[in-house]
PDB file of C-alpha atoms in Angstrom:
ATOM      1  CA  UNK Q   1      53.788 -10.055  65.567  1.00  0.00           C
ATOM      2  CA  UNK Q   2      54.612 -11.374  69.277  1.00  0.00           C
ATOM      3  CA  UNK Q   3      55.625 -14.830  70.009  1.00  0.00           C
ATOM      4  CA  UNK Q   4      53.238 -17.772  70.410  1.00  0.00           C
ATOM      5  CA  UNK Q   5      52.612 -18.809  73.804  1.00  0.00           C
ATOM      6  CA  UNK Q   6      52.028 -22.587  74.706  1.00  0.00           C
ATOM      7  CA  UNK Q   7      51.484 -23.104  78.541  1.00  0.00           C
ATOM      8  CA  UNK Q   8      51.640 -26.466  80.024  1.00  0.00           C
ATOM      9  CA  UNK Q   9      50.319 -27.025  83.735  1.00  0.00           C
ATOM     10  CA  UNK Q  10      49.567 -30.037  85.654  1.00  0.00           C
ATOM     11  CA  UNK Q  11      50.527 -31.767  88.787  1.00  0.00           C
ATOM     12  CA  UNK Q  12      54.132 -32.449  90.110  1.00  0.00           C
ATOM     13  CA  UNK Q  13      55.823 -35.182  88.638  1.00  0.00           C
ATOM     14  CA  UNK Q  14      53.418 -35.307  85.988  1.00  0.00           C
ATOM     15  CA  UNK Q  15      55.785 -34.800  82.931  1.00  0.00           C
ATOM     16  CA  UNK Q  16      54.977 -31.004  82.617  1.00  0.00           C
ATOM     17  CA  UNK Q  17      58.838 -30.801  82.225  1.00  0.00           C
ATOM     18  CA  UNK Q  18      59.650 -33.412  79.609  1.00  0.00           C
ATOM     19  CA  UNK Q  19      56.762 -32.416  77.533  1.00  0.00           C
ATOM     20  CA  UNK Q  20      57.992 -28.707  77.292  1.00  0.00           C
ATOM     21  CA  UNK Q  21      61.073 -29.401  75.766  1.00  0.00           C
ATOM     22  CA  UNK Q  22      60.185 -32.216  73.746  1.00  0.00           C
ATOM     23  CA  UNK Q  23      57.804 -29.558  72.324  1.00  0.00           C
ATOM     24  CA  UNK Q  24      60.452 -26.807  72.257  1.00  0.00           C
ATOM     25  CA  UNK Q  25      62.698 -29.737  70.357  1.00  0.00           C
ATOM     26  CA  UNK Q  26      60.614 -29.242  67.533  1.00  0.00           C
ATOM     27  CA  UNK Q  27      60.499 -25.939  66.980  1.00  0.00           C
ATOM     28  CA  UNK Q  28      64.117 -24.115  66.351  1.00  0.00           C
ATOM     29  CA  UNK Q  29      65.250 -21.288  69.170  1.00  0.00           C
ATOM     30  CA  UNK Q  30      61.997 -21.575  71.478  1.00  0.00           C
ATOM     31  CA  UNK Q  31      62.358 -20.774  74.630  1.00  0.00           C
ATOM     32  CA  UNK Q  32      60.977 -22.732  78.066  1.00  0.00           C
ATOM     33  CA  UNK Q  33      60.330 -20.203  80.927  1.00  0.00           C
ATOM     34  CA  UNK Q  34      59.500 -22.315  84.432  1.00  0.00           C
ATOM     35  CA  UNK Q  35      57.322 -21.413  86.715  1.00  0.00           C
ATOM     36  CA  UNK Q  36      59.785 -22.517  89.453  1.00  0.00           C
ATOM     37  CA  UNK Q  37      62.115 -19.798  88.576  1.00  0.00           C
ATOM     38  CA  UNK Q  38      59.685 -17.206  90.075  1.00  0.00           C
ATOM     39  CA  UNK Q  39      59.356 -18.682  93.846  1.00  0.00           C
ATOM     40  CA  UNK Q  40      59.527 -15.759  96.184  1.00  0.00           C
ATOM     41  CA  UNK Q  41      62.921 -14.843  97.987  1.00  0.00           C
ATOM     42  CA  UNK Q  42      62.856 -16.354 101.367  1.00  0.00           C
ATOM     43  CA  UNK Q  43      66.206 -15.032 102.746  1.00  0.00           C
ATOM     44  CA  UNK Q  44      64.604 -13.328 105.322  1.00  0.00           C
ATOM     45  CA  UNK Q  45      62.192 -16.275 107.178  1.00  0.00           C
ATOM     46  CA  UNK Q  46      64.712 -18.223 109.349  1.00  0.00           C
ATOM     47  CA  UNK Q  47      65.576 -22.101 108.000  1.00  0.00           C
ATOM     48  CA  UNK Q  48      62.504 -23.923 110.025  1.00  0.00           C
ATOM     49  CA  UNK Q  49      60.170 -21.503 108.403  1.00  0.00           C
ATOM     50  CA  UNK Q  50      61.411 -21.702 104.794  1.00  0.00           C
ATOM     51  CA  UNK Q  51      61.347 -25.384 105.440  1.00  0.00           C
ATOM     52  CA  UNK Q  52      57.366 -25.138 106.452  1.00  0.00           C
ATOM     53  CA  UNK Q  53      56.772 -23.069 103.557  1.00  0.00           C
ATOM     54  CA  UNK Q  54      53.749 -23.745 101.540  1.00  0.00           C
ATOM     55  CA  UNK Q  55      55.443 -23.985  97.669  1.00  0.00           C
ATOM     56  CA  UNK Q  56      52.449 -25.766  96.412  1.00  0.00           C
ATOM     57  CA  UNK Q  57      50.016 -22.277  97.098  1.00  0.00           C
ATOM     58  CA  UNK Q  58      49.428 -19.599  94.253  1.00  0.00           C
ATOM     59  CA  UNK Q  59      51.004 -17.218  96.878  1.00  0.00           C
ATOM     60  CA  UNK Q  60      54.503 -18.602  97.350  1.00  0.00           C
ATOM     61  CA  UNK Q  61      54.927 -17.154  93.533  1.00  0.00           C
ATOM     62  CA  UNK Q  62      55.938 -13.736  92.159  1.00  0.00           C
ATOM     63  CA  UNK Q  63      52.985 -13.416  90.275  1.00  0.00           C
ATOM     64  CA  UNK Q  64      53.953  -9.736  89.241  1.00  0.00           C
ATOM     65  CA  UNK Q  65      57.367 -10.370  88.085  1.00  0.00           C
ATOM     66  CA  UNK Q  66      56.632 -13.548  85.595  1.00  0.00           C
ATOM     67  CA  UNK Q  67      53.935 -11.489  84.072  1.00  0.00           C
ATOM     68  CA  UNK Q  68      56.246  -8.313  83.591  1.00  0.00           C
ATOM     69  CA  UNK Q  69      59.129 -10.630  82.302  1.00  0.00           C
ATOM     70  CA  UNK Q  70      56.639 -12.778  80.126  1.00  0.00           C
ATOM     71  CA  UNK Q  71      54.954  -9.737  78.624  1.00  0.00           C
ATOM     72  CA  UNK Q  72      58.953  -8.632  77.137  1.00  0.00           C
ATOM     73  CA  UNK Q  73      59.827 -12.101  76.124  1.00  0.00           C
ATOM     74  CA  UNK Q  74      56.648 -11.834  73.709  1.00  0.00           C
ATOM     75  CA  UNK Q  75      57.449  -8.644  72.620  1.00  0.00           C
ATOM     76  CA  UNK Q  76      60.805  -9.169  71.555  1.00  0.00           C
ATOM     77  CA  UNK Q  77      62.789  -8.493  74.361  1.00  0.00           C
ATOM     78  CA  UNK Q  78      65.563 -10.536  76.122  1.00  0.00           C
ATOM     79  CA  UNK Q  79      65.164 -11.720  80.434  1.00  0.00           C
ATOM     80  CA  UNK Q  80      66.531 -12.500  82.949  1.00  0.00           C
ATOM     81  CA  UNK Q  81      64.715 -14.934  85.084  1.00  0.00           C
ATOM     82  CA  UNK Q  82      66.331 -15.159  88.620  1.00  0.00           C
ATOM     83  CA  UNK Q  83      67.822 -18.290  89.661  1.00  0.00           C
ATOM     84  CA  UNK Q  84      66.594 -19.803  92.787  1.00  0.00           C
ATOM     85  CA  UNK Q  85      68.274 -22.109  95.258  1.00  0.00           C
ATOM     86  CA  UNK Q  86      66.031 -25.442  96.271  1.00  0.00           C
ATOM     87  CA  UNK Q  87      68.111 -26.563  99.374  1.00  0.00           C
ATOM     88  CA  UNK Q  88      67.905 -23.049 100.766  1.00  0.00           C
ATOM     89  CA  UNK Q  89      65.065 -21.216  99.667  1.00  0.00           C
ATOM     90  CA  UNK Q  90      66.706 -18.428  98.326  1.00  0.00           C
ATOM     91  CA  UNK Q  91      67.095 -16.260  95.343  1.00  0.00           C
ATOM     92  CA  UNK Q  92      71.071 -16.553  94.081  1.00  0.00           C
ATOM     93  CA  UNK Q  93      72.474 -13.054  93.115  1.00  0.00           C
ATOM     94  CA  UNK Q  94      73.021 -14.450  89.220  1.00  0.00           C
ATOM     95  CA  UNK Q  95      70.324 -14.525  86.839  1.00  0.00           C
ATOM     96  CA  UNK Q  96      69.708 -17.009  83.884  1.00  0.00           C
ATOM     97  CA  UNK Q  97      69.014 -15.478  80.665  1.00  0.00           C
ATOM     98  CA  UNK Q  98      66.147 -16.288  78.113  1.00  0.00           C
ATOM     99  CA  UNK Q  99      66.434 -15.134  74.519  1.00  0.00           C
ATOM    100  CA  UNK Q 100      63.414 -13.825  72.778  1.00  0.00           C
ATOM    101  CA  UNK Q 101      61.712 -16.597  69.858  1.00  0.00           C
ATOM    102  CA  UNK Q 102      58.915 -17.506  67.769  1.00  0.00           C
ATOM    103  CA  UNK Q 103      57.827 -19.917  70.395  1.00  0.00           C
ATOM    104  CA  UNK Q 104      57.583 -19.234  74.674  1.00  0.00           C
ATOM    105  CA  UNK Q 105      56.716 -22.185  76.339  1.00  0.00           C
ATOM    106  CA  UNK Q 106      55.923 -21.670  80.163  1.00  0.00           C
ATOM    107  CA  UNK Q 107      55.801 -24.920  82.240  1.00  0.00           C
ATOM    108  CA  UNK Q 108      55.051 -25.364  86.097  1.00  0.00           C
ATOM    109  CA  UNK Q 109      52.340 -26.707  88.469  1.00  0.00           C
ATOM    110  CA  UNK Q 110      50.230 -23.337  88.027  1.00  0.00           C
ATOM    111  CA  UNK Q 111      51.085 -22.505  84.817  1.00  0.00           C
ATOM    112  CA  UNK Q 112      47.323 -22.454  84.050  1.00  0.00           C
ATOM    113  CA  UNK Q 113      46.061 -20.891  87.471  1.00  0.00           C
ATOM    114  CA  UNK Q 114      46.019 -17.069  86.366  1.00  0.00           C
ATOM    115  CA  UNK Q 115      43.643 -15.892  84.245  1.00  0.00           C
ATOM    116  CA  UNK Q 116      45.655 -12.905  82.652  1.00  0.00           C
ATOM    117  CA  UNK Q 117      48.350 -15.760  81.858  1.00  0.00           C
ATOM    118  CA  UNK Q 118      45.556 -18.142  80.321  1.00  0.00           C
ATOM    119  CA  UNK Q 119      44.956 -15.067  78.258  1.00  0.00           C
ATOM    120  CA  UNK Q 120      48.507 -14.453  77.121  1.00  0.00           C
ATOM    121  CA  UNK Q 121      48.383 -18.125  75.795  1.00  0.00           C
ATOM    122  CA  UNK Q 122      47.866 -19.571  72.078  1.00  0.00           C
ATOM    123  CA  UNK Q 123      47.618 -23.430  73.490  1.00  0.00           C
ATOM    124  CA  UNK Q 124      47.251 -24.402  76.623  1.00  0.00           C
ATOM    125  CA  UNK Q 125      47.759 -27.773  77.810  1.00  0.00           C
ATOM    126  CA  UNK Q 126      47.379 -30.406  81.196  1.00  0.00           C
ATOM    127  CA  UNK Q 127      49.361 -33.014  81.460  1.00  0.00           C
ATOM    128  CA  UNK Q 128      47.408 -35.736  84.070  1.00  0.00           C
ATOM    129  CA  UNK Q 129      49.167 -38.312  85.743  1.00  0.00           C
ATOM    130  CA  UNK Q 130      48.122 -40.563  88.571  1.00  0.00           C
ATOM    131  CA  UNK Q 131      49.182 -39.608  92.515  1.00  0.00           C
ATOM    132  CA  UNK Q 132      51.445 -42.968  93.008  1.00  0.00           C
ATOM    133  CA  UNK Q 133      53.511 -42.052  89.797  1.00  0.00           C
ATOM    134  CA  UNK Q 134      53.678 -38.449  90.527  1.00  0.00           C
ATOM    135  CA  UNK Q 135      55.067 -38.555  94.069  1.00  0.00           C
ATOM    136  CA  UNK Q 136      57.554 -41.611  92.544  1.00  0.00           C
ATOM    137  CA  UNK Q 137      59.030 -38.757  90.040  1.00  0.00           C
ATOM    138  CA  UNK Q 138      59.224 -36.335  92.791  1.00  0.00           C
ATOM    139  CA  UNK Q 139      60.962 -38.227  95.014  1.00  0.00           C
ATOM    140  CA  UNK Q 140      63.611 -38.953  92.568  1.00  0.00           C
ATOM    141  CA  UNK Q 141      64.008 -35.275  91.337  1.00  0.00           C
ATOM    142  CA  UNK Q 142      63.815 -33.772  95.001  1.00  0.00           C
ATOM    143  CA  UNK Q 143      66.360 -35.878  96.090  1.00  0.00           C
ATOM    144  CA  UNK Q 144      68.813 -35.722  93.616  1.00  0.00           C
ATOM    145  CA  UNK Q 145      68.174 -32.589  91.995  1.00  0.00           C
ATOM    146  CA  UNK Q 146      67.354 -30.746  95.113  1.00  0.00           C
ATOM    147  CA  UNK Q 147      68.880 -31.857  98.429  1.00  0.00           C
ATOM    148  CA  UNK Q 148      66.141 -33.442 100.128  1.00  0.00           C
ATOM    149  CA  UNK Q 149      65.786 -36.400 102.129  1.00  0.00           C
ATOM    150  CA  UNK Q 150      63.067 -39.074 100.828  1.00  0.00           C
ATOM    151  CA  UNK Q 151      61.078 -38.506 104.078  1.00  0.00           C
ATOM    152  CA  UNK Q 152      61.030 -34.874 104.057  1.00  0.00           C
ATOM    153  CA  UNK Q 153      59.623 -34.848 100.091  1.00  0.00           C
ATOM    154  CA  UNK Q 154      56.871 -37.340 101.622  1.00  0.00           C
ATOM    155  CA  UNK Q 155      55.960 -35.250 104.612  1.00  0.00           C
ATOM    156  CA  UNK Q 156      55.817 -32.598 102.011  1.00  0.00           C
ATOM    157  CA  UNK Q 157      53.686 -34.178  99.707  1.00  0.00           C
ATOM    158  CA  UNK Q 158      50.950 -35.327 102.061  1.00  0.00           C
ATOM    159  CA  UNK Q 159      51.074 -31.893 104.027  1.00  0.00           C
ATOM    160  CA  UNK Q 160      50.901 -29.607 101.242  1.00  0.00           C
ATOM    161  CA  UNK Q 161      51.610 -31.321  97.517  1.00  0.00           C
ATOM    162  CA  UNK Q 162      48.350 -33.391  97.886  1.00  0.00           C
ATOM    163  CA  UNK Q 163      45.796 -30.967  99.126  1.00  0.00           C
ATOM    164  CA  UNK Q 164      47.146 -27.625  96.698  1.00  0.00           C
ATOM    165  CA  UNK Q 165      47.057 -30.414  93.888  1.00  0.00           C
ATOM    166  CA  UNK Q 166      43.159 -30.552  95.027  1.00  0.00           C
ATOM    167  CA  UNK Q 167      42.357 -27.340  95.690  1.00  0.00           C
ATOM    168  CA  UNK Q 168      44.567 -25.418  92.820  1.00  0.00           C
ATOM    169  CA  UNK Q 169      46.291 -27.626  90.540  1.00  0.00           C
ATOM    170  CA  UNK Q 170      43.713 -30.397  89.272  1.00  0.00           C
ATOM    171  CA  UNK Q 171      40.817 -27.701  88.670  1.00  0.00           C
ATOM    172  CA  UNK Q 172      43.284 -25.682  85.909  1.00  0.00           C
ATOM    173  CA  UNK Q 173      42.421 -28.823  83.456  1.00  0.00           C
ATOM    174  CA  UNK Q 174      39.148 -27.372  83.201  1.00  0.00           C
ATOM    175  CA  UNK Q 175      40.642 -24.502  81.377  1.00  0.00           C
ATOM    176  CA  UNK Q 176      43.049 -26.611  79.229  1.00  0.00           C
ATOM    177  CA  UNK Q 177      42.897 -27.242  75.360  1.00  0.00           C
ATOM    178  CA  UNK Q 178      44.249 -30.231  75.452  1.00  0.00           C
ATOM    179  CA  UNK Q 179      44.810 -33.227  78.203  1.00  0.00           C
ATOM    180  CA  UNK Q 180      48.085 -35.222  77.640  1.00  0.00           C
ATOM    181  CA  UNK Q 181      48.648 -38.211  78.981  1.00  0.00           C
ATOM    182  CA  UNK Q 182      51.476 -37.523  81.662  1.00  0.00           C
ATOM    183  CA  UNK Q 183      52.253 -41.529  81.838  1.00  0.00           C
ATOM    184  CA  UNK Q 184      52.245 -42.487  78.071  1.00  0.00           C
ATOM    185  CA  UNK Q 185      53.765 -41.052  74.784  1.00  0.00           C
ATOM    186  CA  UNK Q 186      53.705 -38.196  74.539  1.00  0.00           C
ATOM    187  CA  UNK Q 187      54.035 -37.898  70.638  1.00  0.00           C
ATOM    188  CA  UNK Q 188      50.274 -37.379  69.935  1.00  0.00           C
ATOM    189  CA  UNK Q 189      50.036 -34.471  72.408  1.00  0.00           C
ATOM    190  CA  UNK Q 190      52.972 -32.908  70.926  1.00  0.00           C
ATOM    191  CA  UNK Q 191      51.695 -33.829  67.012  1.00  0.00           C
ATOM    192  CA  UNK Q 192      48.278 -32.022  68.293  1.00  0.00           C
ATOM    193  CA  UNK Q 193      50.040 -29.096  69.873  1.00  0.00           C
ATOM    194  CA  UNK Q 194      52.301 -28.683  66.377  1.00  0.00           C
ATOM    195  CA  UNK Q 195      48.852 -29.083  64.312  1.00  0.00           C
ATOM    196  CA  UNK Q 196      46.972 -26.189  66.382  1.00  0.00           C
ATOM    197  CA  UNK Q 197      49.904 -24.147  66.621  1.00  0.00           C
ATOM    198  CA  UNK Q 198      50.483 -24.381  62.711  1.00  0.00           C
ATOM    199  CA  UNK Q 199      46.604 -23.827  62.091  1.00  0.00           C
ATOM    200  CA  UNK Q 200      47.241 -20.323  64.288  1.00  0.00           C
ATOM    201  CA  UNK Q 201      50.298 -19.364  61.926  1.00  0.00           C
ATOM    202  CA  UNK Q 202      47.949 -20.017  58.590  1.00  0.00           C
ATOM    203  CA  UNK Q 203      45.025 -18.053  60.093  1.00  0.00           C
ATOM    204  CA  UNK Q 204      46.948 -15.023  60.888  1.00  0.00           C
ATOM    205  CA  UNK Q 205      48.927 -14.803  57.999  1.00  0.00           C
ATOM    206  CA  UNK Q 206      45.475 -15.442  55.859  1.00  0.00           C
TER     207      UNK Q 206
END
């Protein structure tokens, strides 16, 4: 039997991350893949047009690659996710590695955008937050997390973070399970999660 699959999508700054591995906290050896490791390579734009790169569009994702590496990781099979550089763009030559487990949660903005991964997924879950607190949490994680100047992550959030959260993001809660509340506790989300997952184990073992 493959590993369960839990994704978790919703906007930036919304608490996709924290959620994921408070989930993954509760169940021994799973494993969080993140959508952000699968950015394409943009070694060869030049700086100014990495830096006016659209991140926030289905398309600036190797669609191909996370669906080949997910489709192992639930089979049983070790990966090795490449490891992408923020301040630059970039793909580093290293890899990270991800060890198989019962339990594969995949986090990120779009996490619910592609049907074939919706499909792949036992639970999938939105976590909603307002704008105002969003764009506070990304301006702290761009900044000291990725190398960006507070003005730069603004001019990136009203030129691109705002309107993909419109057009791509914000519609994927329409194909969510469950809602959580990206600027509360998240303990009920995660006690729901643990109750639907355990229902699946009981049913299949029935």
């Amino acid at each position: 039997m493959g590993a369960r699959v839990v994704g978790i999508g919703g906007g930036s700054g919304s608490g996709k991350s924290t959620l994921a591995h408070a989930l993954a906290a509760r169940i021994p050896g799973a494993s969080i893949v993140e959508l952000d490791w699968y950015y394409r390579d943009l070694a060869h734009l030049s700086p100014p047009e990495r830096a006016g790169w659209n991140f926030d569009h289905p398309d600036a994702l190797d669609w191909e690659l996370l669906r080949e590496q997910l489709g192992k990781l639930t089979a049983g099979e070790p990966i090795a996710p490449p490891l992408y550089d923020f301040s630059t763009h970039t793909r580093l030559a290293a890899c990270r590695a991800v060890a198989p487990a019962k339990l594969v949660v995949l986090e990120g903005i779009l996490a619910l955008h592609e049907r074939a991964l919706r499909e792949a997924m036992d639970l999938s879950i939105f976590v909603a937050a307002a704008e105002p607190v969003r764009l506070a949490r990304r301006l702290k994680r761009d900044v000291c997390e990725r190398g960006r100047t507070p003005q730069s992550v603004r001019d990136q959030f009203a030129a691109t973070v705002r309107p993909m959260h419109e057009a791509f993001v914000a519609p994927t809660e329409a194909h969510a399970d469950l809602v959580a509340d990206g600027e509360g506790d998240f303990a009920p989300a995660i006690e729901r999660a643990l109750a639907h997952l355990d229902g699946l184990a009981r049913s299949r073992s029935a």
